[in-house]
Coordinates of C-alpha atoms (C1' of nucleotides) in Angstrom, one line a residue:
Chain A
M131 CA 6.1 -23.5 -4.0
A132 CA 7.4 -24.7 -0.7
R133 CA 5.8 -21.9 1.1
C134 CA 2.4 -23.2 0.5
L135 CA 3.3 -26.4 2.2
A136 CA 4.6 -24.7 5.2
N137 CA 2.1 -25.6 7.8
N138 CA 1.5 -29.0 6.5
G139 CA 5.1 -30.2 6.6
H140 CA 5.7 -28.3 9.7
F141 CA 3.7 -30.3 12.1
F142 CA 5.2 -33.6 11.2
V143 CA 8.7 -32.5 12.1
S144 CA 9.6 -33.4 15.5
D145 CA 10.9 -30.2 16.9
A146 CA 12.0 -31.8 20.1
T147 CA 14.4 -33.6 17.9
T148 CA 15.3 -30.3 16.2
L149 CA 16.2 -28.7 19.5
T150 CA 18.2 -31.4 20.9
S151 CA 19.9 -32.5 17.7
Y152 CA 21.0 -29.0 17.1
H153 CA 23.2 -29.0 20.1
K154 CA 24.9 -32.2 19.0
T155 CA 25.2 -31.7 15.3
P156 CA 24.7 -28.4 13.7
I157 CA 21.4 -27.2 12.7
F158 CA 19.9 -28.7 9.7
V159 CA 16.7 -30.4 10.4
P160 CA 15.6 -33.4 8.4
Q161 CA 13.0 -32.3 6.0
T162 CA 9.7 -33.8 5.4
N163 CA 8.1 -33.9 2.1
A164 CA 4.5 -33.8 3.0
K165 CA 2.8 -32.0 0.2
T166 CA -0.8 -30.8 0.2
E167 CA -2.7 -28.0 -1.2
C168 CA -2.1 -24.6 0.1
P169 CA -5.1 -23.7 2.2
A170 CA -6.5 -20.4 1.2
N171 CA -7.3 -19.2 4.7
G172 CA -4.1 -20.3 6.3
I173 CA -5.7 -23.1 8.0
D174 CA -7.1 -26.5 7.1
N175 CA -8.8 -29.3 8.9
N176 CA -5.8 -31.7 8.8
M177 CA -3.6 -29.1 10.3
M178 CA -2.5 -29.4 13.9
K179 CA -3.2 -26.5 16.2
P180 CA -1.7 -23.3 15.1
R181 CA 1.0 -21.7 17.1
V182 CA 1.4 -17.9 16.8
R183 CA 3.4 -15.4 18.6
F184 CA 3.3 -11.8 19.6
A185 CA 6.8 -10.5 19.6
P186 CA 7.1 -6.9 20.8
S187 CA 10.3 -5.1 21.5
P188 CA 10.6 -3.7 25.0
T189 CA 11.6 -0.2 23.9
G190 CA 8.8 1.6 25.7
A191 CA 5.1 1.5 26.1
L192 CA 3.2 -1.0 23.9
H193 CA 1.6 1.0 21.1
I194 CA -2.1 0.5 20.3
G195 CA -1.1 -0.9 16.9
G196 CA 1.0 -3.5 18.6
L197 CA -1.9 -4.4 20.9
R198 CA -4.0 -4.9 17.8
T199 CA -1.4 -7.3 16.4
A200 CA -1.5 -9.2 19.7
L201 CA -5.3 -9.3 19.5
Y202 CA -5.4 -10.7 16.0
N203 CA -2.8 -13.3 16.9
Y204 CA -4.7 -14.2 20.0
L205 CA -8.0 -14.5 18.2
F206 CA -6.5 -16.6 15.5
A207 CA -5.0 -18.9 18.1
R208 CA -8.2 -19.2 20.1
K209 CA -10.4 -19.7 17.2
H210 CA -8.5 -22.7 16.1
G211 CA -7.6 -24.0 19.6
G212 CA -4.0 -23.1 19.1
T213 CA -1.3 -21.5 21.2
F214 CA -0.5 -17.8 21.7
I215 CA 3.0 -17.0 22.6
L216 CA 4.6 -13.9 24.0
R217 CA 8.2 -13.5 22.9
I218 CA 10.2 -10.5 24.0
E219 CA 12.5 -9.2 21.2
D220 CA 15.1 -7.4 23.2
T221 CA 18.1 -7.8 20.9
D222 CA 18.8 -4.1 20.7
Q223 CA 20.6 -3.4 23.9
G224 CA 20.7 0.3 23.1
R225 CA 17.0 0.6 23.0
Y226 CA 16.1 -1.5 26.0
V227 CA 13.9 0.4 28.3
P228 CA 13.4 -0.9 31.9
G229 CA 9.8 -1.5 32.7
A230 CA 8.7 -1.9 29.1
E231 CA 8.4 -5.7 29.5
D232 CA 6.2 -5.4 32.6
Y233 CA 4.1 -2.9 30.7
I234 CA 3.6 -5.2 27.8
I235 CA 2.5 -8.0 30.1
E236 CA 0.2 -5.8 32.1
A237 CA -1.4 -4.4 28.9
L238 CA -2.0 -7.9 27.6
K239 CA -3.5 -8.9 30.9
W240 CA -5.7 -5.8 31.1
T241 CA -7.2 -6.6 27.7
G242 CA -7.5 -10.2 28.4
L243 CA -4.9 -11.4 25.8
V244 CA -3.2 -13.8 28.1
P245 CA -0.5 -15.8 26.5
D246 CA -0.3 -19.5 26.8
E247 CA 3.5 -19.4 26.7
G248 CA 6.0 -16.7 27.0
V249 CA 7.9 -14.4 29.3
G250 CA 6.0 -14.5 32.6
F251 CA 3.7 -17.3 31.4
G252 CA 5.9 -20.4 31.3
G253 CA 6.0 -22.9 28.5
Q254 CA 8.2 -25.6 27.0
N255 CA 9.8 -23.7 24.2
G256 CA 11.7 -21.1 26.1
P257 CA 13.5 -19.1 26.9
Y258 CA 11.1 -16.6 25.5
R259 CA 13.3 -13.5 25.9
Q260 CA 15.7 -13.2 23.0
S261 CA 18.6 -11.8 25.1
D262 CA 18.5 -15.2 26.9
R263 CA 19.0 -17.0 23.6
K264 CA 22.1 -15.2 22.4
D265 CA 24.2 -18.4 22.1
T266 CA 21.6 -20.1 20.0
Y267 CA 21.6 -17.3 17.4
Q268 CA 25.3 -17.2 17.2
Q269 CA 25.5 -20.9 16.5
Y270 CA 22.9 -20.7 13.8
A271 CA 24.6 -17.6 12.3
H272 CA 28.0 -19.3 12.1
A273 CA 26.4 -22.4 10.6
L274 CA 25.0 -20.2 7.9
V275 CA 28.4 -19.0 7.2
Q276 CA 29.6 -22.5 7.0
S277 CA 27.0 -23.5 4.6
G278 CA 27.8 -20.5 2.4
H279 CA 24.6 -18.6 2.9
A280 CA 26.2 -15.9 5.0
Y281 CA 29.6 -14.3 5.4
Y282 CA 31.6 -12.3 7.9
A283 CA 31.9 -8.6 7.3
F284 CA 34.4 -6.3 9.0
D285 CA 33.3 -2.9 7.7
T286 CA 32.5 -0.6 10.6
P287 CA 29.3 1.3 10.9
E288 CA 31.4 4.5 10.4
A289 CA 32.9 3.1 7.2
L290 CA 29.5 2.2 5.8
D291 CA 28.1 5.6 6.7
A292 CA 30.9 7.2 4.8
Q293 CA 30.0 5.0 1.8
R294 CA 26.4 6.2 2.1
Q295 CA 27.5 9.7 2.2
S296 CA 29.7 9.5 -0.9
I297 CA 27.7 7.0 -3.0
D298 CA 24.1 7.7 -3.8
N299 CA 21.7 4.9 -2.7
F300 CA 24.6 2.8 -1.4
T301 CA 23.5 -0.5 -0.1
Y302 CA 25.5 -3.5 1.0
N303 CA 24.6 -6.0 -1.6
H304 CA 25.8 -8.2 -4.5
T305 CA 27.0 -5.2 -6.4
T306 CA 29.0 -3.7 -3.6
R307 CA 30.2 -6.5 -1.4
D308 CA 33.1 -7.3 -3.6
G309 CA 34.6 -3.9 -2.8
L310 CA 34.2 -4.2 0.9
S311 CA 35.9 -5.8 3.7
N312 CA 34.4 -9.2 4.3
S313 CA 35.1 -12.9 4.1
L314 CA 34.2 -13.1 0.5
T315 CA 36.9 -10.6 -0.4
L316 CA 39.4 -11.5 2.2
G317 CA 39.1 -15.3 2.0
D318 CA 38.1 -17.7 4.6
A319 CA 41.5 -18.1 6.3
A320 CA 42.2 -14.5 6.6
S321 CA 38.7 -13.8 7.9
Q322 CA 38.8 -16.6 10.4
Q323 CA 42.1 -15.1 11.6
R324 CA 40.5 -11.7 12.2
V325 CA 37.5 -13.3 13.9
D326 CA 39.8 -15.4 16.1
A327 CA 41.8 -12.3 16.9
G328 CA 38.8 -10.8 18.4
E329 CA 38.2 -8.2 15.7
P330 CA 34.7 -6.9 15.6
F331 CA 32.6 -8.4 12.8
V332 CA 29.1 -8.9 11.7
I333 CA 27.5 -11.8 9.8
R334 CA 25.6 -10.9 6.7
L335 CA 23.2 -12.8 4.6
K336 CA 24.6 -13.5 1.2
V337 CA 21.8 -12.7 -1.2
L338 CA 22.4 -14.2 -4.7
P339 CA 21.0 -12.1 -7.5
G340 CA 18.8 -13.3 -10.3
R341 CA 15.9 -15.0 -8.7
E342 CA 12.4 -14.3 -7.8
I343 CA 11.1 -14.8 -4.3
H344 CA 7.4 -15.5 -4.1
I345 CA 5.5 -14.9 -1.0
Q346 CA 2.0 -16.1 -0.5
D347 CA 0.6 -13.6 2.0
L348 CA -2.6 -14.6 3.7
I349 CA -3.9 -11.1 3.5
R350 CA -2.3 -9.7 0.3
G351 CA -2.0 -12.8 -1.8
S352 CA 1.1 -13.3 -4.0
V353 CA 3.9 -10.8 -3.6
V354 CA 7.1 -11.1 -5.6
F355 CA 10.5 -9.7 -4.9
Q356 CA 13.6 -9.8 -7.1
S357 CA 16.6 -11.0 -5.2
S358 CA 18.9 -8.6 -7.0
E359 CA 17.0 -5.8 -5.2
L360 CA 17.7 -7.2 -1.8
D361 CA 20.6 -6.1 0.4
D362 CA 22.9 -8.4 2.4
K363 CA 21.1 -7.9 5.7
V364 CA 23.1 -8.1 8.9
L365 CA 22.1 -11.2 10.8
L366 CA 24.5 -11.1 13.7
K367 CA 25.6 -7.7 15.1
A368 CA 29.1 -6.9 16.3
D369 CA 27.9 -7.1 19.9
G370 CA 27.0 -10.7 19.3
M371 CA 23.3 -10.1 19.3
P372 CA 21.2 -11.1 16.4
T373 CA 19.2 -8.7 14.4
Y374 CA 15.4 -9.1 14.2
H375 CA 15.8 -11.0 10.9
L376 CA 17.9 -13.8 12.3
A377 CA 16.3 -14.0 15.6
N378 CA 12.7 -14.2 14.4
I379 CA 13.5 -16.9 11.9
V380 CA 15.4 -19.0 14.4
D381 CA 12.9 -18.6 17.1
D382 CA 9.8 -19.1 14.9
H383 CA 11.4 -22.3 13.8
L384 CA 12.4 -23.5 17.2
M385 CA 9.1 -22.5 18.7
N386 CA 7.2 -24.2 16.0
I387 CA 5.4 -21.1 14.9
T388 CA 2.9 -21.8 12.1
H389 CA 1.6 -18.4 11.3
V390 CA 3.4 -15.1 11.5
I391 CA 0.8 -12.3 11.9
R392 CA 2.5 -9.0 12.1
G393 CA 2.4 -5.4 10.9
E394 CA 2.7 -4.4 7.2
E395 CA 6.0 -2.7 8.0
W396 CA 7.6 -6.2 7.9
L397 CA 6.4 -7.0 4.4
P398 CA 9.5 -5.7 2.6
S399 CA 11.9 -7.8 4.7
T400 CA 9.9 -10.9 4.3
A401 CA 11.8 -11.8 1.2
H402 CA 15.0 -11.9 3.4
H403 CA 13.1 -14.1 5.8
V404 CA 12.2 -16.5 3.1
L405 CA 15.8 -16.7 2.1
L406 CA 16.8 -17.4 5.6
Y407 CA 14.3 -20.3 5.9
E408 CA 15.8 -21.6 2.6
G409 CA 19.4 -21.2 3.9
F410 CA 18.6 -23.1 7.0
G411 CA 16.8 -25.8 5.0
W412 CA 13.5 -25.0 6.7
S413 CA 11.5 -24.1 3.7
D414 CA 9.0 -26.9 4.2
T415 CA 8.2 -25.8 7.7
M416 CA 8.2 -22.1 7.1
P417 CA 5.2 -20.4 8.7
Q418 CA 2.6 -18.7 6.7
F419 CA 2.6 -14.9 6.7
A420 CA -0.2 -12.4 7.2
H421 CA 0.8 -8.8 7.1
L422 CA -1.6 -6.5 8.8
P423 CA -2.6 -3.1 7.5
L424 CA -1.2 -0.2 9.5
I425 CA -3.1 2.0 11.9
M426 CA -2.9 5.5 10.6
K427 CA -3.0 9.0 12.1
P428 CA -6.5 10.5 12.4
V429 CA -5.5 13.0 9.8
G430 CA -4.3 10.3 7.5
N431 CA -0.7 11.0 6.8
G432 CA 1.5 8.3 8.1
K433 CA 1.1 5.6 10.7
L434 CA -0.1 6.4 14.1
S435 CA 2.8 7.3 16.4
K436 CA 3.2 7.7 20.1
R437 CA 3.3 11.5 19.8
D438 CA -0.1 11.6 18.2
G439 CA -1.7 11.0 21.5
A440 CA -0.7 14.3 22.9
K441 CA -1.1 15.9 19.5
F442 CA -4.7 14.9 19.0
G443 CA -5.7 14.7 22.6
M444 CA -6.4 11.0 22.8
P445 CA -4.7 8.0 24.2
V446 CA -2.8 5.8 21.8
F447 CA -1.5 3.4 24.4
P448 CA -3.4 0.9 26.5
L449 CA -2.0 2.0 29.8
N450 CA -0.3 5.1 31.2
W451 CA 3.4 5.2 30.7
K452 CA 5.7 7.2 32.8
G453 CA 8.8 8.0 30.9
E454 CA 11.9 9.9 31.8
T455 CA 10.3 13.2 30.8
D456 CA 6.8 14.5 30.3
E457 CA 7.3 14.3 26.6
D458 CA 8.0 10.7 27.0
S459 CA 5.0 10.0 29.2
F460 CA 1.7 8.9 27.8
E461 CA -1.9 8.5 28.8
G462 CA -3.5 5.1 28.5
F463 CA -7.0 4.1 27.5
R464 CA -7.3 2.5 30.9
E465 CA -6.6 5.7 32.7
A466 CA -8.7 7.7 30.3
G467 CA -11.6 5.6 31.6
F468 CA -12.1 3.1 28.9
L469 CA -13.3 -0.4 29.6
P470 CA -10.9 -3.1 28.2
E471 CA -13.8 -4.9 26.5
A472 CA -14.5 -1.7 24.6
V473 CA -10.9 -1.2 23.6
V474 CA -10.7 -4.8 22.3
N475 CA -13.9 -4.4 20.4
F476 CA -12.8 -1.1 18.9
L477 CA -9.4 -2.5 17.9
A478 CA -10.8 -5.7 16.5
L479 CA -12.9 -3.7 14.0
L480 CA -10.0 -1.5 13.0
G481 CA -8.8 -3.5 10.1
W482 CA -11.0 -6.5 10.4
H483 CA -14.7 -7.0 9.7
P484 CA -17.1 -9.8 10.6
G485 CA -18.7 -10.0 7.2
N486 CA -22.0 -8.7 8.5
D487 CA -23.4 -5.6 10.3
Q488 CA -22.6 -6.6 13.8
E489 CA -20.6 -4.1 15.7
I490 CA -20.6 -5.2 19.3
F491 CA -18.4 -8.2 20.0
S492 CA -17.4 -9.8 23.3
M493 CA -14.0 -11.5 23.2
E494 CA -15.7 -14.8 22.9
A495 CA -17.8 -13.6 20.0
L496 CA -14.6 -12.3 18.4
M497 CA -12.9 -15.6 18.8
E498 CA -15.8 -17.2 17.0
A499 CA -16.1 -14.7 14.2
F500 CA -12.4 -13.9 13.5
T501 CA -10.9 -15.0 10.2
I502 CA -7.8 -13.8 8.5
E503 CA -9.6 -13.5 5.2
N504 CA -11.7 -10.7 6.6
I505 CA -8.8 -8.6 7.5
G506 CA -8.6 -5.6 5.3
K507 CA -5.7 -4.6 3.1
S508 CA -5.5 -0.8 3.5
G509 CA -4.4 1.2 6.4
A510 CA -7.1 2.3 8.9
R511 CA -7.3 5.7 10.4
F512 CA -7.5 5.8 14.2
D513 CA -10.9 7.1 15.0
F514 CA -11.1 8.2 18.6
E515 CA -14.8 9.1 18.2
K516 CA -15.6 5.6 17.4
A517 CA -13.6 4.4 20.3
K518 CA -15.6 6.6 22.6
W519 CA -18.8 5.3 21.1
F520 CA -17.8 1.7 21.8
N521 CA -17.0 2.7 25.4
Q522 CA -20.3 4.3 25.8
K523 CA -22.0 1.2 24.5
Y524 CA -20.2 -1.0 26.9
I525 CA -20.9 1.3 29.8
Q526 CA -24.5 1.3 29.0
A527 CA -24.7 -2.4 28.6
L528 CA -22.9 -3.2 31.8
D529 CA -24.9 -4.3 34.8
T530 CA -25.1 -1.3 37.1
E531 CA -23.6 -3.1 40.0
A532 CA -20.7 -4.2 37.9
L533 CA -20.3 -0.7 36.5
A534 CA -20.3 0.7 40.1
A535 CA -17.4 -1.6 40.9
R536 CA -15.4 -0.1 38.1
V537 CA -16.3 3.4 39.1
R538 CA -15.5 2.9 42.8
P539 CA -11.8 3.4 42.5
L540 CA -12.4 6.8 40.8
V541 CA -14.8 7.8 43.6
A542 CA -12.2 6.7 46.2
A543 CA -9.5 8.6 44.4
K544 CA -11.5 11.8 44.6
G545 CA -11.8 11.2 48.3
Y546 CA -15.6 10.8 48.2
R547 CA -17.1 8.7 50.9
T548 CA -20.0 6.6 49.8
N549 CA -21.5 3.3 50.5
A550 CA -22.1 0.6 47.9
E551 CA -25.8 1.2 47.8
Y552 CA -25.5 4.9 47.2
L553 CA -22.8 4.4 44.6
E554 CA -24.9 2.0 42.6
K555 CA -27.8 4.4 42.6
A556 CA -25.6 7.3 41.6
V557 CA -23.9 5.3 38.9
G558 CA -27.3 4.2 37.6
L559 CA -28.4 7.8 37.3
M560 CA -25.4 8.7 35.1
Q561 CA -25.1 5.4 33.3
E562 CA -26.8 6.6 30.1
R563 CA -24.9 9.8 30.1
A564 CA -21.3 8.6 30.4
T565 CA -18.9 7.8 27.7
V566 CA -15.8 7.3 29.8
L567 CA -15.5 6.3 33.5
P568 CA -14.4 9.7 34.8
D569 CA -17.6 11.2 33.6
F570 CA -19.2 9.7 36.8
V571 CA -17.1 11.7 39.1
E572 CA -16.5 14.7 36.9
T573 CA -19.7 15.5 35.0
G574 CA -21.6 13.8 37.8
Y575 CA -19.6 15.1 40.7
Y576 CA -22.7 16.7 42.3
L577 CA -23.8 13.2 43.3
F578 CA -20.9 13.0 45.6
E579 CA -20.4 16.5 46.9
P580 CA -22.3 19.8 47.1
V581 CA -22.9 21.8 44.0
K582 CA -19.8 23.9 43.3
S583 CA -21.4 26.6 41.2
Y584 CA -24.7 27.5 39.6
E585 CA -24.8 28.2 35.9
A586 CA -25.2 31.9 35.9
D587 CA -27.1 32.3 32.6
A588 CA -29.7 29.8 33.6
V589 CA -30.2 31.3 37.0
Q590 CA -30.6 34.7 35.6
K591 CA -33.0 33.5 32.9
K592 CA -35.2 31.5 35.2
W593 CA -35.1 33.1 38.6
N594 CA -37.5 35.8 39.7
A595 CA -38.5 36.9 43.1
A596 CA -41.9 35.5 42.8
M597 CA -40.4 32.1 42.9
A598 CA -39.2 32.5 46.5
P599 CA -42.5 31.6 48.1
F600 CA -42.8 28.5 46.0
M601 CA -39.3 27.3 47.0
A602 CA -40.0 28.0 50.6
E603 CA -43.2 26.0 50.6
L604 CA -41.6 23.2 48.7
I605 CA -38.9 23.0 51.3
Q606 CA -41.4 23.0 54.0
V607 CA -43.5 20.2 52.5
L608 CA -40.4 18.1 51.8
H609 CA -39.6 17.8 55.4
D610 CA -42.2 15.2 56.1
F611 CA -43.3 14.2 52.6
E612 CA -43.8 10.5 52.2
P613 CA -43.0 8.5 50.2
F614 CA -39.8 10.2 49.0
L615 CA -40.0 8.7 45.6
T616 CA -39.9 9.9 42.0
L617 CA -43.6 9.8 41.1
P618 CA -45.1 11.0 44.3
L619 CA -42.6 13.9 44.4
E620 CA -43.5 14.9 40.9
E621 CA -47.2 14.8 41.8
M622 CA -46.7 16.9 44.9
V623 CA -44.6 19.5 43.1
K624 CA -47.2 19.8 40.3
K625 CA -49.9 20.3 42.9
I626 CA -48.0 23.2 44.5
M627 CA -47.2 24.5 41.1
Q628 CA -50.9 24.6 40.2
E629 CA -51.9 26.3 43.4
K630 CA -49.4 29.0 42.8
G631 CA -50.3 29.3 39.1
L632 CA -46.8 28.3 38.0
K633 CA -45.8 26.4 34.9
P634 CA -43.4 23.5 34.7
G635 CA -41.1 25.7 32.7
D636 CA -40.9 28.1 35.6
V637 CA -40.2 25.5 38.2
M638 CA -38.3 22.5 36.8
P639 CA -35.2 24.3 35.5
L640 CA -34.8 26.0 38.9
L641 CA -35.1 22.8 40.8
R642 CA -32.6 21.3 38.5
I643 CA -30.1 24.1 39.0
A644 CA -30.7 24.0 42.7
L645 CA -29.9 20.3 42.9
V646 CA -27.0 20.0 40.4
G647 CA -26.0 23.5 39.4
T648 CA -26.5 22.9 35.7
M649 CA -29.2 22.5 33.1
K650 CA -27.9 19.1 32.0
G651 CA -28.3 15.9 33.8
P652 CA -30.6 13.1 35.0
A653 CA -34.3 13.7 35.7
V654 CA -34.9 16.1 38.5
F655 CA -37.0 13.9 40.8
D656 CA -34.8 10.9 40.2
T657 CA -31.9 12.9 41.3
A658 CA -33.7 14.2 44.3
V659 CA -34.5 10.6 45.3
V660 CA -30.9 9.5 45.0
L661 CA -29.6 12.5 46.9
G662 CA -32.2 11.8 49.6
R663 CA -34.5 14.0 51.6
D664 CA -31.9 15.8 53.7
E665 CA -29.5 16.6 50.9
T666 CA -32.4 17.7 48.6
I667 CA -33.7 20.1 51.2
Q668 CA -30.2 21.3 52.0
R669 CA -29.5 22.0 48.3
L670 CA -32.8 23.9 47.9
Q671 CA -32.0 26.0 50.9
T672 CA -28.5 26.7 49.7
F673 CA -29.8 27.7 46.4
L674 CA -32.6 29.9 47.8
Q675 CA -30.0 31.7 49.9
Y676 CA -27.8 32.1 46.9
V677 CA -30.4 33.8 44.8
V678 CA -31.7 35.9 47.6
D679 CA -28.1 37.1 48.1
L680 CA -27.9 37.9 44.4
Q681 CA -30.7 40.3 44.6
Chain B
rG486 C1' 15.5 8.0 -5.5
rG487 C1' 14.6 2.5 -5.3
rU488 C1' 11.5 -1.8 -3.7
rC489 C1' 6.9 -3.3 -2.0
rC490 C1' 1.7 -2.5 -0.4
rG491 C1' -2.7 0.0 -0.9
rU492 C1' -7.2 3.3 -3.0
rU493 C1' -15.9 2.4 -2.0
rC494 C1' -19.6 8.3 1.9
rG495 C1' -15.4 13.0 6.3
rU496 C1' -14.0 8.1 9.2
rC497 C1' -14.4 2.5 9.9
rU498 C1' -16.3 -0.7 6.3
rA499 C1' -20.0 -4.3 3.3
rG500 C1' -20.6 -5.6 -1.6
rG501 C1' -19.1 -7.2 -6.3
rG502 C1' -19.7 -7.5 -14.0
rG503 C1' -26.4 -5.6 -14.5
rU504 C1' -27.7 -3.1 -6.8
rU505 C1' -32.2 2.6 -5.3
rA506 C1' -24.0 0.8 -3.9
rG507 C1' -25.7 -1.5 2.4
rG508 C1' -24.3 -0.8 7.7
rA509 C1' -21.7 1.9 11.8
rC510 C1' -19.2 6.5 13.8
rA511 C1' -19.5 11.7 13.2
rC512 C1' -23.0 15.5 11.2
rG513 C1' -28.2 17.8 10.1
rU514 C1' -33.7 17.4 10.9
rC515 C1' -37.8 15.4 13.5
rC516 C1' -40.1 12.4 17.5
rC517 C1' -39.6 11.0 22.8
rU518 C1' -38.3 14.3 27.0
rU519 C1' -40.1 21.2 29.7
rU520 C1' -32.8 19.6 30.7
rC521 C1' -28.9 16.5 29.0
rA522 C1' -28.3 11.8 27.5
rC523 C1' -30.4 7.2 25.8
rG524 C1' -33.8 5.5 22.3
rG525 C1' -36.6 5.9 17.6
rA526 C1' -37.2 8.0 12.6
rU527 C1' -35.1 10.6 8.7
rG528 C1' -31.5 13.4 5.6
rA529 C1' -27.0 14.7 3.4
rA530 C1' -22.6 11.9 2.1
rA531 C1' -18.6 7.3 -1.6
rC532 C1' -16.8 3.4 -5.9
rA533 C1' -9.3 8.4 -7.5
rC534 C1' -8.4 9.1 -12.9
rG535 C1' -7.5 7.1 -18.0
rG536 C1' -7.5 3.1 -21.1
rG537 C1' -8.9 -1.7 -22.2
rU538 C1' -12.0 -6.7 -21.7
rU539 C1' -17.4 -6.9 -22.0
rC540 C1' -23.9 -6.2 -24.4
rG541 C1' -22.7 -4.0 -19.7
rA542 C1' -17.8 -2.1 -15.4
rU543 C1' -17.6 0.5 -9.1
rU544 C1' -16.5 -4.8 -9.5
rC545 C1' -11.6 -8.1 -14.0
rC546 C1' -6.7 -6.4 -16.6
rC547 C1' -3.1 -2.5 -17.7
rG548 C1' -1.4 2.2 -16.8
rU549 C1' -1.5 7.1 -14.2
rA550 C1' -2.3 9.8 -9.9
rC551 C1' -2.4 9.9 -4.9
rG552 C1' -1.4 7.7 -0.1
rG553 C1' 1.6 4.4 2.9
rA554 C1' 5.5 1.2 4.5
rC555 C1' 10.4 -0.3 4.0
rU556 C1' 15.2 1.2 2.4
rA557 C1' 20.3 0.8 10.2
rC558 C1' 25.3 -3.5 13.3
rC559 C1' 16.2 -0.6 15.3
rA560 C1' 12.5 -3.7 15.8

RNA sequence: GGUCCGUUCGUCUAGGGGUUAGGACACGUCCCUUUCACGGAUGAAACACGGGUUCGAUUCCCGUACGGACUACCA
């Protein structure tokens, strides 16, 4: 079938010709008849560089599932030295949300998925914003009417709603279009008259019944649809804008897209898309399809939605999004303290596997390892615990200096004043204990400001009046103890301990509480060293005062 | 309802006609550590069901069940 030939034929068509010739004479591109085997993996050696696109709709924040789609497109392009394009699908004027486009671009940049072409990135195949291509779609839509693959329809949305109300399972298709108000029933002349008179109309795809439409999906294999089951999809809306179906085919063709990698939700309408390629005479250059499994809710029922973030207490967006209302505002992975490398790694493995046991992948490693064959078929639950694990891994693996640089903004936001040297030491102390960036200034706040409170249980359990002399002596010794380093400090404390007949279990917990207020945290003497002599003494004195007051 | 897609430990998944069904997250236990974490070891934990095909099916085929997506002048 022609589909299998898609990428082969595609590259031999001069699309520069396509673009220019279309303006002179309508549409139909000369076909090539290059025929080769259908490559199983969607790519073969003779093939020119793939061109893929990420085509989000600017209706709000970019969902994490969309980001994964972008990732897979990006990886596929990079792996094969191809081109990754960002196209903004803003054909629904009613759903346009200001700021969404910027958000999408920022999210892509944050995760390192920088497009080669697209809105905000330049390129020779623009414009890349569909609202800027309105005229193009109109011409193609009308041409499709001319060639008999589409028709004008005058039924209003209200009229169709009424049909749906009164007739069970009503659809606009080959069984119902004869009873509706369109150019097939009214005749060309009458229809043209209504169009010319400025009457609102849409253009619908004319789906002929009685044939099978075969799709060779790169992930799912062969999928077959019966054309009689398909409805006459609207291609051009009454406002003159195209629907997704028309716009994506026209643009993918004009932009020389070779592989359409998109969410599974598009699989059912792919049959229509194939029909459109046929209608335009572009079958030989039709891109190959790969329909990605969906990302599901943590509980399993249904695909992950934007509300699930609040519901399950986790981010489902890359960046914070400030909507009109709190309900419409969402936390991002970035703001939750995730490293973009970790988010990318996590997302890559949500629906794709490398074929071995490797879990940690840099972007470069992903580019190398990624293949469409290794994308799974079934939906994957969104596992926030796993996301945190990846983040922890990346925090641990990061060079402490580099990590400190990422923590610095959080420290500054808290109003803490530190120097680079101290920050790095403090970060180093907490590095193995952090899963997200805010842990450094929240769990580890005591490295930047005095202890706020002492764990009452621990104090009560470990403190007794006999400890006071020990603490007093320790404070005294500390004043001129040299060198103020982990091991010497430890030796010194042990010595005093022994002199007083105390055991580590009596002493260490108290020192810990005195220094950080809690029983958890980095090693006591390491903490003392980072805090420094003065602060250590200060905290011991404060604590001693606190327990004395308690008595 | 219709169309299409899917189904291996709780989760992400590897595997694939004959395996002790492997790894990772999470969980349990132990070690390291007088804390927490990291790290190490270890344990529990899965082929949805029913028919075929076959000497043999978790693997191939067909059903069923269950799950999901789509079914707009939204993408």
